[in-house]
XYZ file of C-alpha atoms in Angstrom:
235
model
C -6.243 12.719 16.061
C -8.932 13.263 18.711
C -12.547 12.530 17.761
C -15.827 13.017 19.583
C -18.021 9.968 20.218
C -18.478 6.707 18.291
C -20.142 8.456 15.329
C -17.197 10.834 15.001
C -14.773 7.909 15.013
C -16.747 6.008 12.363
C -17.140 9.072 10.118
C -13.428 9.882 10.302
C -12.415 6.303 9.474
C -14.913 6.191 6.619
C -13.618 9.395 5.017
C -9.875 8.942 5.500
C -7.145 6.616 4.221
C -5.615 5.200 7.382
C -3.452 2.095 7.460
C -4.502 1.438 11.061
C -6.518 3.055 13.853
C -4.966 3.110 17.314
C -7.489 3.625 20.118
C -6.096 4.606 23.508
C -8.358 4.046 26.517
C -8.279 3.466 30.239
C -10.007 0.123 29.677
C -11.075 -1.538 26.383
C -14.430 -0.113 25.223
C -16.401 -3.030 23.790
C -19.272 -0.779 22.663
C -17.057 1.518 20.614
C -15.301 -1.366 18.883
C -18.595 -3.155 18.200
C -20.032 0.075 16.728
C -17.032 0.439 14.389
C -17.279 -3.131 13.148
C -21.086 -3.019 12.812
C -20.542 0.042 10.584
C -18.480 -2.168 8.232
C -15.282 -0.199 8.679
C -12.441 -2.483 7.518
C -9.570 -0.424 8.960
C -7.335 -2.524 11.237
C -7.660 -1.521 14.907
C -5.197 -1.685 17.783
C -6.356 -1.048 21.330
C -3.932 0.458 23.829
C -5.390 0.391 27.360
C -4.069 1.126 30.824
C -6.231 -1.436 32.610
C -6.497 -4.713 30.744
C -7.103 -8.293 31.792
C -6.793 -11.523 29.811
C -10.596 -11.627 29.601
C -10.678 -8.033 28.331
C -8.089 -8.753 25.652
C -9.967 -11.867 24.560
C -13.177 -9.840 24.417
C -11.922 -7.070 22.104
C -10.115 -9.568 19.870
C -13.309 -11.595 19.475
C -15.274 -8.486 18.517
C -12.834 -7.409 15.832
C -9.744 -5.689 17.237
C -6.500 -6.744 15.531
C -4.419 -6.371 18.686
C -4.698 -5.152 22.267
C -1.651 -4.101 24.294
C -1.060 -2.419 27.673
C -0.156 1.271 27.850
C 3.239 0.227 29.218
C 4.183 -1.510 25.943
C 7.713 -0.779 24.788
C 7.744 1.637 21.797
C 9.937 -0.717 19.743
C 7.512 -3.607 20.311
C 4.536 -1.338 19.571
C 6.019 -0.222 16.245
C 6.754 -3.831 15.291
C 3.171 -4.864 16.103
C 1.753 -1.963 14.082
C 3.889 -2.814 11.056
C 2.902 -6.494 11.293
C -0.820 -5.656 11.358
C -0.489 -3.345 8.363
C 1.419 -5.969 6.396
C -1.179 -8.654 7.073
C -4.035 -6.287 6.250
C -2.341 -5.548 2.909
C -2.086 -9.266 2.080
C 1.596 -9.693 2.947
C 2.498 -12.405 5.447
C 6.246 -11.845 5.668
C 8.789 -9.067 6.170
C 9.664 -9.194 2.471
C 7.286 -7.832 -0.167
C 7.632 -9.271 -3.685
C 6.072 -7.409 -6.579
C 7.588 -8.726 -9.786
C 11.118 -7.363 -10.123
C 10.652 -5.234 -7.011
C 11.543 -6.571 -3.574
C 10.956 -4.505 -0.429
C 12.661 -5.802 2.708
C 10.720 -4.208 5.546
C 13.075 -5.429 8.279
C 16.173 -4.082 6.478
C 14.339 -1.051 5.083
C 15.705 -1.714 1.600
C 14.188 -1.834 -1.875
C 15.734 -3.909 -4.642
C 15.240 -4.270 -8.373
C 16.316 -7.651 -9.721
C 18.208 -8.225 -6.472
C 20.158 -4.958 -6.686
C 19.574 -2.273 -4.009
C 17.914 0.938 -5.143
C 19.885 3.897 -3.679
C 16.990 5.544 -1.850
C 17.034 8.066 0.982
C 15.148 7.187 4.162
C 12.044 9.135 3.135
C 12.161 7.812 -0.443
C 12.264 4.256 0.879
C 9.270 4.950 3.120
C 7.272 6.101 0.085
C 8.159 2.938 -1.831
C 7.251 0.734 1.150
C 3.977 2.583 1.682
C 2.878 2.289 -1.965
C 4.006 -1.354 -2.094
C 1.961 -2.165 1.008
C -1.034 -0.396 -0.511
C -0.570 -1.730 -4.055
C -3.682 -1.337 -6.145
C -4.723 1.734 -4.173
C -4.193 5.384 -4.966
C -2.841 7.477 -2.097
C -3.237 11.232 -1.923
C -0.233 13.408 -1.159
C -1.895 14.240 2.159
C -2.079 10.535 3.064
C 1.583 10.033 2.157
C 2.568 13.057 4.247
C 0.591 11.738 7.221
C 2.421 8.409 7.006
C 5.874 9.931 6.594
C 5.622 12.774 9.082
C 3.011 11.600 11.605
C 3.443 13.532 14.845
C 5.989 15.868 13.280
C 5.850 19.188 11.516
C 4.781 18.366 7.970
C 6.414 20.102 4.965
C 4.449 21.372 1.965
C 2.810 18.702 -0.210
C 5.195 19.554 -3.088
C 7.950 17.685 -1.258
C 6.156 14.421 -2.122
C 6.209 15.319 -5.834
C 9.929 15.980 -5.612
C 10.643 12.661 -3.871
C 8.474 10.740 -6.357
C 10.456 12.367 -9.189
C 13.757 11.326 -7.579
C 12.583 7.734 -7.072
C 11.468 7.568 -10.702
C 14.909 8.667 -11.904
C 16.674 6.084 -9.761
C 14.395 3.226 -10.826
C 14.605 4.212 -14.509
C 18.347 3.837 -14.222
C 17.633 0.242 -13.172
C 15.268 -0.545 -16.030
C 11.888 0.403 -14.508
C 10.389 2.991 -16.832
C 7.334 4.120 -14.824
C 7.210 2.792 -11.251
C 4.279 5.001 -10.230
C 1.019 6.027 -11.837
C 0.053 9.648 -11.326
C -3.661 10.196 -10.897
C -4.137 13.927 -11.329
C -6.120 15.491 -8.538
C -5.966 12.245 -6.550
C -2.409 11.118 -5.899
C -0.079 8.233 -6.706
C -0.351 4.474 -7.085
C 2.299 1.784 -7.544
C 2.372 0.697 -11.182
C 2.609 -3.069 -10.791
C 2.837 -3.624 -14.562
C 6.178 -1.782 -14.612
C 7.724 -4.478 -12.429
C 6.624 -7.510 -14.492
C 9.724 -9.681 -15.152
C 11.089 -9.186 -18.639
C 10.775 -12.899 -19.482
C 7.084 -12.866 -18.574
C 6.477 -9.868 -20.826
C 8.157 -11.599 -23.764
C 6.086 -14.743 -23.157
C 2.821 -12.756 -23.070
C 3.784 -10.908 -26.258
C 4.620 -14.161 -28.078
C 1.263 -15.653 -27.048
C -0.541 -12.570 -28.358
C 1.320 -12.772 -31.680
C 0.542 -16.480 -32.066
C -3.147 -15.904 -31.240
C -3.333 -13.078 -33.775
C -1.656 -15.267 -36.382
C -4.192 -18.055 -35.823
C -7.108 -15.643 -36.098
C -5.771 -14.084 -39.299
C -5.530 -17.549 -40.909
C -9.249 -18.331 -40.454
C -10.885 -18.526 -43.894
C -13.430 -15.806 -44.584
C -16.859 -17.167 -45.450
C -18.973 -15.266 -47.939
C -21.557 -13.076 -46.263
C -19.649 -12.800 -42.940
C -17.894 -9.504 -42.252
C -14.650 -9.820 -40.264
C -12.723 -7.036 -38.567
C -9.144 -6.585 -39.855
C -6.784 -8.813 -37.914
C -3.526 -7.694 -36.390
C -4.924 -4.438 -35.029
C -3.115 -3.297 -31.858
C -3.707 -0.305 -29.625
C -0.656 1.009 -27.752
C -1.541 3.026 -24.657
């Protein structure tokens, strides 16, 4: 995307859900980068410049760039660097993402439930990886489309709904009832609670039962009103 001036860059980054901003320049622009960081924009930034020196790289890194590479960088290396920055920004420090029973192997492009591969298509895997990297965040269908089809002709947004539905079916067959939370009018979010190990759920339930039992055994003193014990809301 092409933007006009520092204010245009900041406004676009503030309004949009980008995993990373890649700024291509002839030489690293310290003023632009400083303006972005002074505006408290947390989006990771990679600088790609034609004319760079060790001092220039050190300068942009000290101001707040996450990486700075020459324009001649090999595409395979560039993609690996971009993925690494996004992983670190999302709180993951390895090529394997662990979320309860879900494991996403970024290097092998494979998702597993309890160690068993989920039979996903390439695009379905990319959705799972994207939502796993951005766990805790809701992504709009437009944001998912941008990530899956960046630089290509994008299909209609309904294709994301179809793929989400297919992933749900495949994960339900492996014991995950609701892998995604649908936020109507907003988008989708990974449902981390769905991947809690079964043993951990049983332990939490037992603790709740024991706590309720202890509370229900407290003697009632005259003149003190107590709410009925054992009440449970199921959402």
